[in-house]
Coordinates of C-alpha atoms and ligand atoms in Angstrom, one line a residue:
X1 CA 0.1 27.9 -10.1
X2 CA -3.0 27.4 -7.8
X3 CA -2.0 28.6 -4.4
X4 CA -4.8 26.5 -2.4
X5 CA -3.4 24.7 0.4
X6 CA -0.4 26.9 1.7
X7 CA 1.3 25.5 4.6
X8 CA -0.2 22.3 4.1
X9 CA 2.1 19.4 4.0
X10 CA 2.3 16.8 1.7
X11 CA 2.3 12.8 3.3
X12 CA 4.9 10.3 1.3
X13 CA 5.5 6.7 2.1
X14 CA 7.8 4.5 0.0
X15 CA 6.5 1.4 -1.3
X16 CA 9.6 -1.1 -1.0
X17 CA 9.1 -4.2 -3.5
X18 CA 12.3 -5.6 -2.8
X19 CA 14.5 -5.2 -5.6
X20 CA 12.3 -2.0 -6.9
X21 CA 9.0 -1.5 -8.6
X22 CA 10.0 -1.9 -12.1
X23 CA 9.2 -5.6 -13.5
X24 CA 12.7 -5.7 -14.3
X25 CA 14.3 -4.0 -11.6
X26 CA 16.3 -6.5 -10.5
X27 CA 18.7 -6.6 -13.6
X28 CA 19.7 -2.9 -13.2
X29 CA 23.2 -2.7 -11.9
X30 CA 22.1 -0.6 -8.8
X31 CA 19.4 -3.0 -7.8
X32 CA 20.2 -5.7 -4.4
X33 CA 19.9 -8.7 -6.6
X34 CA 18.9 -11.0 -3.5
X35 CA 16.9 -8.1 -1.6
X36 CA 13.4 -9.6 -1.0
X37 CA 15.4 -11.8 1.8
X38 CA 17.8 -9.3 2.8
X39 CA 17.7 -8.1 5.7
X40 CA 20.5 -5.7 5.8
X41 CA 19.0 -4.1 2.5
X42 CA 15.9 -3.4 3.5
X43 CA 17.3 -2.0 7.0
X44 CA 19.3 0.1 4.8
X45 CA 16.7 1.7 2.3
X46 CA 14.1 2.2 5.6
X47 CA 16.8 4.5 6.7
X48 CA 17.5 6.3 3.4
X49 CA 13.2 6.8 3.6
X50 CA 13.9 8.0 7.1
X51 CA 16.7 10.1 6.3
X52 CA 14.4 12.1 3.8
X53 CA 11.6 12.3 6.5
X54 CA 9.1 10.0 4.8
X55 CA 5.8 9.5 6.5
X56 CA 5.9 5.7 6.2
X57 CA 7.4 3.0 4.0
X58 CA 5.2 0.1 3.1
X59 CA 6.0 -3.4 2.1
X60 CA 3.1 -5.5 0.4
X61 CA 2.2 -9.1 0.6
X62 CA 0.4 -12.2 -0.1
X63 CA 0.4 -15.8 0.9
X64 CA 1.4 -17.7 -1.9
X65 CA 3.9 -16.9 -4.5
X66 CA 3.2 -16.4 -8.2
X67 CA 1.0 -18.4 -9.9
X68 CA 1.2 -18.6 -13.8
X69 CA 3.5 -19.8 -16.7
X70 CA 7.3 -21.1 -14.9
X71 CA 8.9 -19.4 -18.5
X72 CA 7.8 -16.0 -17.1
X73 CA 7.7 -16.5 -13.6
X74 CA 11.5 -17.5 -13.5
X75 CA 12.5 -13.8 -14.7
X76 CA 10.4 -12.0 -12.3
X77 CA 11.1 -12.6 -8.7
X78 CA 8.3 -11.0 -6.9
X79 CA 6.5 -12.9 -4.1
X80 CA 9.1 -15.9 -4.9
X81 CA 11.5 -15.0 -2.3
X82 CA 10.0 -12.9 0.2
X83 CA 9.7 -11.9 3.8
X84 CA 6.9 -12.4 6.0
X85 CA 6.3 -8.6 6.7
X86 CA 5.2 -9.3 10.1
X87 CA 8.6 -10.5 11.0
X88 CA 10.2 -7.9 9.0
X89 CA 9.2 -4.9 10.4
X90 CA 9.5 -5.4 13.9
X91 CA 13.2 -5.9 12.9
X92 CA 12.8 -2.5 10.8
X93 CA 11.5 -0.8 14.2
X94 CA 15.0 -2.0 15.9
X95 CA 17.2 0.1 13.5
X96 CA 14.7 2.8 12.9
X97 CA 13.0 5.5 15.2
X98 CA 10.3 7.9 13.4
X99 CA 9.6 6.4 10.2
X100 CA 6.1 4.5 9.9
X101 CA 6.4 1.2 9.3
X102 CA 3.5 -0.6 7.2
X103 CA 2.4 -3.8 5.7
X104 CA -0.4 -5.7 3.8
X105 CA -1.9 -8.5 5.5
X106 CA -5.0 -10.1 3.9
X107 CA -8.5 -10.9 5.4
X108 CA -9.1 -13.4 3.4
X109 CA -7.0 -15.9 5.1
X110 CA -6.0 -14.7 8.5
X111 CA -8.0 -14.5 11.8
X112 CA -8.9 -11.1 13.1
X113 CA -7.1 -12.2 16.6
X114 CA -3.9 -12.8 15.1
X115 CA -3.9 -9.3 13.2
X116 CA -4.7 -7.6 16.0
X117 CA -2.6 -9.2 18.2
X118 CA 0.5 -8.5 15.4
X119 CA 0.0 -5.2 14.8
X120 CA -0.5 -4.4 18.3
X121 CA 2.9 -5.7 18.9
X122 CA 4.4 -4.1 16.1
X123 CA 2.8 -0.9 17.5
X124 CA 4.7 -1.5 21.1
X125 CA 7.9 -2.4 19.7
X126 CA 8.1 0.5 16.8
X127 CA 6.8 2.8 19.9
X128 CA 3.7 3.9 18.3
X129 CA 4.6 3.0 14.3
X130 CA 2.5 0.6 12.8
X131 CA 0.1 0.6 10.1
X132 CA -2.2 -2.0 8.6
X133 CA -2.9 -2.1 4.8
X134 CA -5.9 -4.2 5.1
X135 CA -6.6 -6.5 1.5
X136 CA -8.6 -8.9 0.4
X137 CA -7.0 -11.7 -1.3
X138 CA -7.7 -11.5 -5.4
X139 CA -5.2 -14.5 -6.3
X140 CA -6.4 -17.9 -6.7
X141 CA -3.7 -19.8 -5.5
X142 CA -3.5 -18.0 -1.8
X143 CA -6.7 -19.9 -1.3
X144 CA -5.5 -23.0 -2.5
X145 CA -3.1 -22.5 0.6
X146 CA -5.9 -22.0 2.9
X147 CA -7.9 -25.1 2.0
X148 CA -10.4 -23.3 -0.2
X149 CA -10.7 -24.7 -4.1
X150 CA -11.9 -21.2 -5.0
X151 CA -11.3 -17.4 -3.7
X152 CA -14.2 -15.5 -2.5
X153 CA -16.4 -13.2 -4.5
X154 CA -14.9 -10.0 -5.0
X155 CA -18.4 -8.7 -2.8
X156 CA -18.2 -11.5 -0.1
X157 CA -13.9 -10.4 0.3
X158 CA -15.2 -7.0 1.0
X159 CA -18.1 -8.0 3.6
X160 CA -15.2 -10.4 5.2
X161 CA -13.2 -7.7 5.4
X162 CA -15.3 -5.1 6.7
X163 CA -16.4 -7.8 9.8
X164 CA -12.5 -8.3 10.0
X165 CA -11.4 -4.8 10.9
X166 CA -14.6 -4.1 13.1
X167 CA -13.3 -7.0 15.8
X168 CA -10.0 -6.0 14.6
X169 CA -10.8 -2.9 16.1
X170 CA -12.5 -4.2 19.2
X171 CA -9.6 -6.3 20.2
X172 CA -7.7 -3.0 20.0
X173 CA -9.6 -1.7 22.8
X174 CA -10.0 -4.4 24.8
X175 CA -7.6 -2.9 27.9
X176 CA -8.1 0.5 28.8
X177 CA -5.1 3.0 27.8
X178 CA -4.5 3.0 31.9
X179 CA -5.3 -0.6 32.5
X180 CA -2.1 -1.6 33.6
X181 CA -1.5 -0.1 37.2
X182 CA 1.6 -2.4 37.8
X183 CA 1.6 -1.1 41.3
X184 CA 3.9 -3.2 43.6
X185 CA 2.7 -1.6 47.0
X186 CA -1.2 -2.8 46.4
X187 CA 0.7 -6.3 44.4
X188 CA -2.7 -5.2 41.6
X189 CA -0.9 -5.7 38.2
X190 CA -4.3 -4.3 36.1
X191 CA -7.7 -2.9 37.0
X192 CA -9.9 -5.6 36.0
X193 CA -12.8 -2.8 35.6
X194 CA -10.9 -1.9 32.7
X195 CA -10.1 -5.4 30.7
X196 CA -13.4 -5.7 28.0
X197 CA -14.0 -8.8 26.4
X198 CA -15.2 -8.3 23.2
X199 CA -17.9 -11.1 22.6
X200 CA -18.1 -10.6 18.9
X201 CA -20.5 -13.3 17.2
X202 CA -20.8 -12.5 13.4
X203 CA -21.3 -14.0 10.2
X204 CA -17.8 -14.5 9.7
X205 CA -16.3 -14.1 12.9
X206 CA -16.6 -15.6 16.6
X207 CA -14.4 -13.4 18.3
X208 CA -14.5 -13.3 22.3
X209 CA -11.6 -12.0 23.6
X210 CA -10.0 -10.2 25.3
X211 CA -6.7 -9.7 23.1
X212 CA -3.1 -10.4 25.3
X213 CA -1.7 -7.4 24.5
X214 CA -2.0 -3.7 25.9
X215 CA -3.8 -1.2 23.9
X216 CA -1.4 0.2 21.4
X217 CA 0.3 3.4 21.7
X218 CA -1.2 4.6 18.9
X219 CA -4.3 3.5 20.4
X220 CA -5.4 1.8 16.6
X221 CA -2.3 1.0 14.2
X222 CA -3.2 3.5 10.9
X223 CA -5.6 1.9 8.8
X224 CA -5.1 1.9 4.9
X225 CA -6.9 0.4 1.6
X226 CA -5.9 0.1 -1.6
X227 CA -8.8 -1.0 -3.2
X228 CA -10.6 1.5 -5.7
X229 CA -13.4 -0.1 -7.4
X230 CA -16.9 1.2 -6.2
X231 CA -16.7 -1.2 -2.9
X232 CA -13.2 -0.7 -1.8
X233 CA -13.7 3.2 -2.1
X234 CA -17.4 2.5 0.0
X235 CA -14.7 0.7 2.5
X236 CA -12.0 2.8 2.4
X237 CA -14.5 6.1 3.7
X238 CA -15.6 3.7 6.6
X239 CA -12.3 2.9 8.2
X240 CA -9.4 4.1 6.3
X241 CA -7.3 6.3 7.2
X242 CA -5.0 6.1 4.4
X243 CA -5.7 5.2 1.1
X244 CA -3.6 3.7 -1.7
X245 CA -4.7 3.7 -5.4
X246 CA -3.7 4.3 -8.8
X247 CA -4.1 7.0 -10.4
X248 CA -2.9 8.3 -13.8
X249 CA -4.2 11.6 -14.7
X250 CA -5.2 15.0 -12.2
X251 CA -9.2 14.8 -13.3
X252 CA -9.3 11.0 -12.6
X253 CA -7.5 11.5 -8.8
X254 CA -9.4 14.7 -8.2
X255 CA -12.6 12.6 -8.9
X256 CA -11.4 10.3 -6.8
X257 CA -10.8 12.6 -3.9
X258 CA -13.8 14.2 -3.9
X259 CA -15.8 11.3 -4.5
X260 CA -14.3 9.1 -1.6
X261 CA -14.0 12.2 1.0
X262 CA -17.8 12.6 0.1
X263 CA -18.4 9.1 1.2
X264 CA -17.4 9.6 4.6
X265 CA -19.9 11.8 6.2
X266 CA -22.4 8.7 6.3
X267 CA -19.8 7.3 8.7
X268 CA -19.2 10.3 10.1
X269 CA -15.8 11.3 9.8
X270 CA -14.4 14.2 8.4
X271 CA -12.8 14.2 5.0
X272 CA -9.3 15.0 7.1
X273 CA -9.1 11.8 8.6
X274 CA -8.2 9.8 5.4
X275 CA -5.1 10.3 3.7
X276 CA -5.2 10.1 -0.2
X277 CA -1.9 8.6 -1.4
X278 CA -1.9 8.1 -4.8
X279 CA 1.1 5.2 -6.6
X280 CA 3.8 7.5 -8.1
X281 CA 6.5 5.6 -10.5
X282 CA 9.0 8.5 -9.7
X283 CA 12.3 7.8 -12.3
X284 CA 14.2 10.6 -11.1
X285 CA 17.6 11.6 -12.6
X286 CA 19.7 14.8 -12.3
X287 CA 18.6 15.7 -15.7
X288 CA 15.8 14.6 -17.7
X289 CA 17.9 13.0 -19.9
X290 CA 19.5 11.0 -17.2
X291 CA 16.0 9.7 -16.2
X292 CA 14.8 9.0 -19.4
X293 CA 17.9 6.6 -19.8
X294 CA 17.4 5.0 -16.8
X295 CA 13.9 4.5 -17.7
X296 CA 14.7 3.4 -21.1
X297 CA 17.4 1.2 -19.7
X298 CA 14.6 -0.9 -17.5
X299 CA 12.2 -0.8 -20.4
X300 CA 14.3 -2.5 -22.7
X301 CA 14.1 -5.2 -20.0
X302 CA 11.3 -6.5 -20.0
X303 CA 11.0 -9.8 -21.5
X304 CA 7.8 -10.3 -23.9
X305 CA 7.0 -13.4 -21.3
X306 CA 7.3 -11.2 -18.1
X307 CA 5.0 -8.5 -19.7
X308 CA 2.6 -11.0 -21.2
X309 CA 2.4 -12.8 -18.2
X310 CA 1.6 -9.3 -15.9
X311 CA -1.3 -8.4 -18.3
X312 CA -2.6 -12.0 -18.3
X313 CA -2.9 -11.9 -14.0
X314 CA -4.5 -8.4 -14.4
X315 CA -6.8 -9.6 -17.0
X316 CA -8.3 -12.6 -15.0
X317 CA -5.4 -15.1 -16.3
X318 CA -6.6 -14.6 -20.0
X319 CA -4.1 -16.0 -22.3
X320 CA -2.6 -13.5 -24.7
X321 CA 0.2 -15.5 -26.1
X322 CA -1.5 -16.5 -28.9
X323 CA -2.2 -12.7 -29.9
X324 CA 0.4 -10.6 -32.0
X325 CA 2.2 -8.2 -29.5
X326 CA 2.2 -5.1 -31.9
X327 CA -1.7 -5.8 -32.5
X328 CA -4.7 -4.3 -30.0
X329 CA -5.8 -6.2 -26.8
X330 CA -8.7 -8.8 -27.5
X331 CA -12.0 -7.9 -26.1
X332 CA -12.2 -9.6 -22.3
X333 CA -15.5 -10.3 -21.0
X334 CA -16.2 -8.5 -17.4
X335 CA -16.5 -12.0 -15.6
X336 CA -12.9 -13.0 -16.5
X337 CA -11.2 -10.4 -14.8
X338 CA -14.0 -9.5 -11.5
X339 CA -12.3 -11.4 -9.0
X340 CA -9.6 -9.2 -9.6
X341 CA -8.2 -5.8 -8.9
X342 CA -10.8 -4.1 -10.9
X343 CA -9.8 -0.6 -10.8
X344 CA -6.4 -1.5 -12.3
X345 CA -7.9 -4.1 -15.3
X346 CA -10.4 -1.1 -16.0
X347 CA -7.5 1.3 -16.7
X348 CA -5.7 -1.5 -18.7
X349 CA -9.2 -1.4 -20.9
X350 CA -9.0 2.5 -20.9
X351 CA -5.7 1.9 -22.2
X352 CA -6.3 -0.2 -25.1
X353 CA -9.9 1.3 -26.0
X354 CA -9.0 5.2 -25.8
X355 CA -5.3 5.2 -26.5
X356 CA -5.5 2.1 -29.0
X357 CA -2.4 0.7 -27.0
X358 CA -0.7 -2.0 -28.3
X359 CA -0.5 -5.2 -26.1
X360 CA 3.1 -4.4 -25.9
X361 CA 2.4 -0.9 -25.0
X362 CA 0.0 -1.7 -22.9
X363 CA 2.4 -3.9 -20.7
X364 CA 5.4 -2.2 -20.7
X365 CA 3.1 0.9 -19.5
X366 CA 1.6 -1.2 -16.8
X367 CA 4.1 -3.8 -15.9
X368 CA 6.7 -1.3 -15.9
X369 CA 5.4 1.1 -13.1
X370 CA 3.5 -1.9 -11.8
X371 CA 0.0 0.0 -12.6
X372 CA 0.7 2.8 -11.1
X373 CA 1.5 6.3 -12.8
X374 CA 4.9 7.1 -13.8
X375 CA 6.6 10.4 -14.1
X376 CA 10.3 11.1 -15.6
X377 CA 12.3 13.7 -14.9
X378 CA 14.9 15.8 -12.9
X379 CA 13.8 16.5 -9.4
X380 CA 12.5 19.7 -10.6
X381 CA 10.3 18.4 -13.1
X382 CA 8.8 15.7 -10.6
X383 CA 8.1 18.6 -7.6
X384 CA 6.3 20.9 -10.0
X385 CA 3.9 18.2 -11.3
X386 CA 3.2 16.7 -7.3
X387 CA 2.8 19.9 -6.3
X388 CA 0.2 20.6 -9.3
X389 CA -1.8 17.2 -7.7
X390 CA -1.8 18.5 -4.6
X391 CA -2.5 22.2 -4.7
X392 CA -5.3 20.8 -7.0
X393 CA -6.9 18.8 -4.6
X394 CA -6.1 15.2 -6.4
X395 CA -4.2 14.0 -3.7
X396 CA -3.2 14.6 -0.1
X397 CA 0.2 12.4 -0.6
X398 CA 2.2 10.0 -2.6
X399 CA 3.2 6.7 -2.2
X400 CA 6.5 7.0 -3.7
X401 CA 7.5 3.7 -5.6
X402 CA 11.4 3.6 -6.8
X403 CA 12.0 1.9 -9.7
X404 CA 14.8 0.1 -8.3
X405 CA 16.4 -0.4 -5.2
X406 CA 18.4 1.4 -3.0
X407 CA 19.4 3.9 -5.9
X408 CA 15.8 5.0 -7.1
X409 CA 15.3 5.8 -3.5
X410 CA 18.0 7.4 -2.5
X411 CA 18.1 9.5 -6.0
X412 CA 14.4 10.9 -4.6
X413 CA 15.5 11.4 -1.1
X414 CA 18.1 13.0 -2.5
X415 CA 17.2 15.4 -5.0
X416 CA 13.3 15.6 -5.0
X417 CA 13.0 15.6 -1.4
X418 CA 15.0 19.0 -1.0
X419 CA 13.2 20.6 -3.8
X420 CA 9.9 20.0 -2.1
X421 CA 11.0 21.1 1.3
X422 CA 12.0 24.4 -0.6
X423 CA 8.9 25.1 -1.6
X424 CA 7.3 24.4 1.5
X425 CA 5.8 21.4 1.0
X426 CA 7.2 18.9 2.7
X427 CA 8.6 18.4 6.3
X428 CA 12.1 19.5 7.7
X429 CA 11.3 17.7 10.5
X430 CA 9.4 14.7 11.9
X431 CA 6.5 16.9 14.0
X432 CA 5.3 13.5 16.4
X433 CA 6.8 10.7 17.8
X434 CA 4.1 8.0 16.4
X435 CA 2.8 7.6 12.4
X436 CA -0.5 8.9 13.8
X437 CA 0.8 12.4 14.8
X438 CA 3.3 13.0 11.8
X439 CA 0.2 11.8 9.3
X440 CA -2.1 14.0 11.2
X441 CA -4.8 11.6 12.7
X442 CA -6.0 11.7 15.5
X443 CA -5.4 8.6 18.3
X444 CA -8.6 7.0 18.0
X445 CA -10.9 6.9 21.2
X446 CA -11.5 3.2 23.4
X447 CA -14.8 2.4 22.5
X448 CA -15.5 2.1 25.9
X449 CA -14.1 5.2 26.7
X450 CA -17.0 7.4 28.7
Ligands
FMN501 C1 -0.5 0.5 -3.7 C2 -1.2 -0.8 -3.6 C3 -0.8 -1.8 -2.8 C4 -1.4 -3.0 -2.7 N1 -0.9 -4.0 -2.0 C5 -1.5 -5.2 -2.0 C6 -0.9 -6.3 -1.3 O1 0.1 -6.1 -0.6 N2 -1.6 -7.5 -1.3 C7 -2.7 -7.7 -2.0 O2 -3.2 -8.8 -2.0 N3 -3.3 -6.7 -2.7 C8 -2.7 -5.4 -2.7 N4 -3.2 -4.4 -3.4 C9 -4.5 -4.7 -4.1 C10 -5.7 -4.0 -3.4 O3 -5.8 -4.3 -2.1 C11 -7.0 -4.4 -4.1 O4 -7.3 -5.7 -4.0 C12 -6.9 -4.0 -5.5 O5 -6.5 -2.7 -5.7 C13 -8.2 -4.2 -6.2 O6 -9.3 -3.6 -5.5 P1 -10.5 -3.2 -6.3 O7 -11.1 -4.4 -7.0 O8 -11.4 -2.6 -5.2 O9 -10.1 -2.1 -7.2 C14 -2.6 -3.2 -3.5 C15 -3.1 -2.2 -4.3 C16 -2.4 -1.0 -4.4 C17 -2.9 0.1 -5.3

């Protein structure tokens, strides 16, 4: 095996859809049937993450449930009963102490000065925790919530969003780390030499500022992405600091890698400060038979309606019931799917042009890891092929995503987790106090900062 990167360690986060990442998670025995508004639960698996020394755990979002056919939708809970994440995980920081602690929140319909202002918070409360997975918002009916008829362009989401994090950003530093003197014997709560308002006037935005909050202890809440087409990756080397994306074979990530760490000299940062956390569908079992089973188990779950229904959002909301399931995927013109996640729809395509998937195969592939790659296997099995993608320079981390929940996690945490940290590639030990210092960023300056 290539020996490149000794020493190095590997960055995990969990991604926590409630009941587990498999479409049909929720009917597994193990799963928390009611988890996507239970509390307790989701205390309980961001200790098991913490228990296992995980950099982060992430939970996603959007602002509208599920759109599409009520047949489907009934049988697949995600989005329907859900969280605000923004409540969530400063409840999360209360029963936790190291792990990172991360959500989505769009830029499509949010203010800047409300994000800031959150994730500031979050970063007080958590002591120095928080991360931002900054989206733009590809489903119709979240704009319909907003009092928009249509979504933005998939262009104009990534120009919002870019303006977004810059005053975003600003409003970060609008108190100096050492504004707050608090000094009773001079009664001077702050040094006002050291409040900046931000003044930001933008197409998008009027921002001026100052934000009511300290400067976070992290000085900026991590930054991540998860958008791969050729603008999200253009937007991801600008300001993110860790990315999410899916990737399903070595060549393709290690393409990736190189391709987005090469973007970020024209911004000038080094290729270190961006984390590459690829989606990894990890079905873990203490033999590979007992994984496969488990897999097979949520496979056989998936109801023709559920799967249809997850390929027709990917595919622009193209109607497939019409087609016969064992028969190929109808050509989709480009403009049908562009206002969604394109890097996803283009593997789908990949899928059904290359490897003449079936529709069916193509949905249980994709609705079954949720688009991300999937891996069987005892924990053995699942170490030496990470280990393979990171020694080879396809990834810098994963973004573990169990395929049901608690048990998938705990399973990982479990067995994967001490096989890694035998081989010396993962972390005894948290090494900081804040998600900044165990990811390895560095706290991020005050722009006013001489
Ligand atoms: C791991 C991961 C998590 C994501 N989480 C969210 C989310 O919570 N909310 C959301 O609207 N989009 C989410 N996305 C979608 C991305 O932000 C992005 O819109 C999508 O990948 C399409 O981007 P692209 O067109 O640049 O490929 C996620 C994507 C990935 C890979």
């Amino acid at each position: 095996m290539n020996q490149e990167r000794r020493g190095e360690k590997m960055r995990l986060g969990g991604f926590f859809h409630p009941t587990g990442n498999h479409v049909a998670a929720w009917l597994h025995p193990g799963a928390q049937i009611d988890a996507g508004t239970n509390f307790r639960h989701y205390a309980a698996i961001t200790q098991i993450a913490e228990r296992g020394r995980f950099d982060l755990m992430f939970v996603a979002d959007a602002v509208a449930v599920r759109d599409g056919k009520l047949n489907a939708l009934k049988r697949w809970p995600q989005y329907m009963a859900y969280f605000d994440p923004l409540t969530l995980l400063p409840a999360l920081a209360a029963v936790t102490s190291r792990i990172g602690l991360c959500a989505t929140a769009t830029t499509s319909y949010n203010e800047p000065y409300h994000i800031a202002r959150k994730f500031a918070s979050l970063d007080h409360i958590s002591n120095g925790r928080a991360g931002w997975n900054v989206v733009t918002s590809s489903a119709l009916n979240e704009a319909w919530n907003f009092g928009r008829a249509r979504h933005f362009e998939h262009g104009e989401r990534y120009d919002r969003a870019v303006e977004f994090v810059e005053v975003v950003k600003g409003l970060w530093d609008s108190w100096d780390d050492d504004a707050f003197v608090r000094d009773r014997s001079t009664s001077v709560y702050f040094d006002p030499a050291k409040l900046h308002a931000l003044n930001h006037k933008g197409p998008h935005f009027s921002v001026q500022g100052p934000l009511n909050v300290a400067r976070p202890p992290q000085g900026h809440p991590v930054l991540f992405q998860a958008g791969s087409s050729d603008i999200g990756r253009e937007v991801a080397a600008r300001f993110a600091e860790g990315v999410f994306t899916p990737q399903h074979t070595l060549a393709g990530a290690q393409e990736f890698y190189r391709d987005l760490k090469g973007r970020m000299a024209r911004y000038g940062r080094p290729p270190d400060a961006l984390k590459i956390m690829p989606g990894l569908n990890a079905i873990v079992g203490r033999t590979k038979k007992e994984a496969e089973e488990t897999h097979r188990f949520l496979q056989s779950k998936i109801h023709p309606d559920v799967g249809l229904e997850v390929l027709s959002n990917q595919l622009g909301n193209f109607d497939l019931s019409e087609y016969d399931l064992d028969g190929p995927l109808p050509d989709i013109e480009e403009s049908r799917w562009a206002l969604a996640s394109q890097s996803s729809t283009r593997n789908i395509i990949r899928w059904a042009k290359e490897e003449k998937l079936t529709i069916r195969q193509i949905y249980e592939r994709f609705a079954g890891a949720r688009g991300q790659r999937t891996l069987i296997g005892s924990a053995v099995d699942i170490a030496d092929d990470m280990e393979t993608w990171f020694r080879g320079y396809g990834v810098d981390g994963f973004l573990v995503h169990p395929p049901y929940l608690p048990g998938g996690l705990s399973d990982f945490v479990d067995l994967v987790i001490p096989e890694l940290q035998n081989r010396g590639l993962f972390r005894e030990e948290y090494e900081g106090e804040t998600l900044r210092e165990n990811m390895g960023l560095e706290r991020p300056k005050s722009r006013y900062a001489s």
